[in-house]
PDB file of C-alpha atoms in Angstrom:
ATOM      1  CA  UNK A1167    -141.464-127.601   0.005  1.00  0.00           C
ATOM      2  CA  UNK A1168    -141.254-127.568  -4.402  1.00  0.00           C
ATOM      3  CA  UNK A1169    -143.862-125.308  -5.826  1.00  0.00           C
ATOM      4  CA  UNK A1170    -144.686-124.113  -2.445  1.00  0.00           C
ATOM      5  CA  UNK A1171    -145.921-120.392  -4.669  1.00  0.00           C
ATOM      6  CA  UNK A1172    -147.101-120.220  -7.780  1.00  0.00           C
ATOM      7  CA  UNK A1173    -149.192-116.810  -9.420  1.00  0.00           C
ATOM      8  CA  UNK A1174    -151.946-117.182 -11.170  1.00  0.00           C
ATOM      9  CA  UNK A1175    -153.503-115.889 -14.239  1.00  0.00           C
ATOM     10  CA  UNK A1176    -157.712-116.499 -14.910  1.00  0.00           C
ATOM     11  CA  UNK A1177    -159.879-114.762 -17.863  1.00  0.00           C
ATOM     12  CA  UNK A1178    -162.692-112.651 -16.721  1.00  0.00           C
ATOM     13  CA  UNK A1179    -164.664-116.013 -17.103  1.00  0.00           C
ATOM     14  CA  UNK A1180    -162.449-117.482 -14.333  1.00  0.00           C
ATOM     15  CA  UNK A1181    -160.534-119.819 -17.336  1.00  0.00           C
ATOM     16  CA  UNK A1182    -157.958-120.941 -15.884  1.00  0.00           C
ATOM     17  CA  UNK A1183    -155.346-119.132 -18.761  1.00  0.00           C
ATOM     18  CA  UNK A1184    -151.237-119.826 -17.552  1.00  0.00           C
ATOM     19  CA  UNK A1185    -149.422-120.366 -14.179  1.00  0.00           C
ATOM     20  CA  UNK A1186    -145.642-119.846 -12.872  1.00  0.00           C
ATOM     21  CA  UNK A1187    -144.133-121.383  -9.739  1.00  0.00           C
ATOM     22  CA  UNK A1188    -143.075-118.292  -8.196  1.00  0.00           C
ATOM     23  CA  UNK A1189    -139.455-118.393  -5.532  1.00  0.00           C
ATOM     24  CA  UNK A1190    -140.482-116.094  -3.180  1.00  0.00           C
ATOM     25  CA  UNK A1191    -143.891-115.729  -1.020  1.00  0.00           C
ATOM     26  CA  UNK A1192    -145.587-112.906  -2.252  1.00  0.00           C
ATOM     27  CA  UNK A1193    -146.572-109.988   0.815  1.00  0.00           C
ATOM     28  CA  UNK A1194    -147.084-107.173  -2.073  1.00  0.00           C
ATOM     29  CA  UNK A1195    -148.948-106.722  -6.174  1.00  0.00           C
ATOM     30  CA  UNK A1196    -150.712-104.744  -7.896  1.00  0.00           C
ATOM     31  CA  UNK A1197    -151.945-104.275 -11.868  1.00  0.00           C
ATOM     32  CA  UNK A1198    -151.776-102.190 -15.273  1.00  0.00           C
ATOM     33  CA  UNK A1199    -152.571-102.792 -18.273  1.00  0.00           C
ATOM     34  CA  UNK A1200    -149.798-105.305 -19.067  1.00  0.00           C
ATOM     35  CA  UNK A1201    -147.876-105.673 -16.404  1.00  0.00           C
ATOM     36  CA  UNK A1202    -148.511-107.098 -12.973  1.00  0.00           C
ATOM     37  CA  UNK A1203    -146.293-105.683  -9.854  1.00  0.00           C
ATOM     38  CA  UNK A1204    -144.353-108.164  -6.999  1.00  0.00           C
ATOM     39  CA  UNK A1205    -143.428-107.604  -3.838  1.00  0.00           C
ATOM     40  CA  UNK A1206    -142.320-110.419  -2.057  1.00  0.00           C
ATOM     41  CA  UNK A1207    -141.595-111.455   1.711  1.00  0.00           C
ATOM     42  CA  UNK A1208    -137.401-112.715   0.536  1.00  0.00           C
ATOM     43  CA  UNK A1209    -137.284-108.570   0.045  1.00  0.00           C
ATOM     44  CA  UNK A1210    -137.928-108.516  -3.894  1.00  0.00           C
ATOM     45  CA  UNK A1211    -139.849-105.935  -6.442  1.00  0.00           C
ATOM     46  CA  UNK A1212    -140.694-108.613  -9.803  1.00  0.00           C
ATOM     47  CA  UNK A1213    -142.050-107.274 -13.227  1.00  0.00           C
ATOM     48  CA  UNK A1214    -144.206-109.512 -14.980  1.00  0.00           C
ATOM     49  CA  UNK A1215    -145.319-109.500 -18.447  1.00  0.00           C
ATOM     50  CA  UNK A1216    -149.814-109.724 -17.621  1.00  0.00           C
ATOM     51  CA  UNK A1217    -150.342-112.314 -19.934  1.00  0.00           C
ATOM     52  CA  UNK A1218    -146.783-114.727 -20.326  1.00  0.00           C
ATOM     53  CA  UNK A1219    -146.418-113.950 -16.055  1.00  0.00           C
ATOM     54  CA  UNK A1220    -142.759-113.848 -17.254  1.00  0.00           C
ATOM     55  CA  UNK A1221    -140.403-111.741 -15.878  1.00  0.00           C
ATOM     56  CA  UNK A1222    -140.006-108.428 -18.425  1.00  0.00           C
ATOM     57  CA  UNK A1223    -136.664-107.670 -16.347  1.00  0.00           C
ATOM     58  CA  UNK A1224    -134.555-109.168 -13.912  1.00  0.00           C
ATOM     59  CA  UNK A1225    -135.984-109.180  -9.858  1.00  0.00           C
ATOM     60  CA  UNK A1226    -134.687-106.228  -8.348  1.00  0.00           C
ATOM     61  CA  UNK A1227    -133.290-106.501  -4.348  1.00  0.00           C
ATOM     62  CA  UNK A1228    -134.930-104.617  -2.082  1.00  0.00           C
ATOM     63  CA  UNK A1229    -133.207-105.678   1.830  1.00  0.00           C
ATOM     64  CA  UNK A1230    -136.408-105.318   3.480  1.00  0.00           C
ATOM     65  CA  UNK A1231    -139.367-107.051   2.626  1.00  0.00           C
ATOM     66  CA  UNK A1232    -142.130-105.532   0.947  1.00  0.00           C
ATOM     67  CA  UNK A1233    -145.114-104.030   1.863  1.00  0.00           C
ATOM     68  CA  UNK A1234    -147.171-102.902  -0.930  1.00  0.00           C
ATOM     69  CA  UNK A1235    -146.419-101.812  -4.311  1.00  0.00           C
ATOM     70  CA  UNK A1236    -148.206 -99.357  -5.920  1.00  0.00           C
ATOM     71  CA  UNK A1237    -148.064 -98.142  -9.891  1.00  0.00           C
ATOM     72  CA  UNK A1238    -148.163 -94.263 -10.752  1.00  0.00           C
ATOM     73  CA  UNK A1239    -151.275 -93.206 -13.031  1.00  0.00           C
ATOM     74  CA  UNK A1240    -148.809 -92.226 -15.191  1.00  0.00           C
ATOM     75  CA  UNK A1241    -147.105 -95.360 -15.257  1.00  0.00           C
ATOM     76  CA  UNK A1242    -144.258 -93.853 -14.668  1.00  0.00           C
ATOM     77  CA  UNK A1243    -142.770 -94.941 -11.442  1.00  0.00           C
ATOM     78  CA  UNK A1244    -143.423 -97.535  -8.522  1.00  0.00           C
ATOM     79  CA  UNK A1245    -144.326 -96.831  -5.422  1.00  0.00           C
ATOM     80  CA  UNK A1246    -142.367 -99.942  -2.798  1.00  0.00           C
ATOM     81  CA  UNK A1247    -143.508-100.224   1.192  1.00  0.00           C
ATOM     82  CA  UNK A1248    -141.214-101.393   2.662  1.00  0.00           C
ATOM     83  CA  UNK A1249    -141.145-103.345   6.238  1.00  0.00           C
ATOM     84  CA  UNK A1250    -138.544-100.983   7.737  1.00  0.00           C
ATOM     85  CA  UNK A1251    -141.148 -97.647   6.806  1.00  0.00           C
ATOM     86  CA  UNK A1252    -139.218 -96.343   3.609  1.00  0.00           C
ATOM     87  CA  UNK A1253    -140.629 -95.979   0.546  1.00  0.00           C
ATOM     88  CA  UNK A1254    -138.645 -96.526  -1.995  1.00  0.00           C
ATOM     89  CA  UNK A1255    -139.570 -94.938  -5.736  1.00  0.00           C
ATOM     90  CA  UNK A1256    -138.755 -96.976  -8.812  1.00  0.00           C
ATOM     91  CA  UNK A1257    -138.708 -95.857 -12.579  1.00  0.00           C
ATOM     92  CA  UNK A1258    -141.071 -97.643 -14.335  1.00  0.00           C
ATOM     93  CA  UNK A1259    -141.525 -97.042 -18.237  1.00  0.00           C
ATOM     94  CA  UNK A1260    -141.149 -99.365 -21.284  1.00  0.00           C
ATOM     95  CA  UNK A1261    -138.796-102.007 -19.131  1.00  0.00           C
ATOM     96  CA  UNK A1262    -135.671-101.588 -20.851  1.00  0.00           C
ATOM     97  CA  UNK A1263    -135.777 -98.055 -19.136  1.00  0.00           C
ATOM     98  CA  UNK A1264    -136.312 -99.323 -15.871  1.00  0.00           C
TER      99      UNK A1264
END
């Protein structure tokens, strides 16, 4: 079960740029110019730097599996849809402000 899940980054031309192993199964993903936001079956919300794929902030526990993630147009909030039907609104901004 080692390296069961991974996140890969490719250029628009299909060149493999980088990859990182993931501990959890990704169920939702949203991209911005700078970040990739991941929701997981194991109830996690992760924000990773789009270039390095490193965690921009520590993972945030959601207590319920994540079904969808979306970033508002102003990039001020992350909307997280959970399996139990709840919608969680997380303040975004720069990683230091989250």
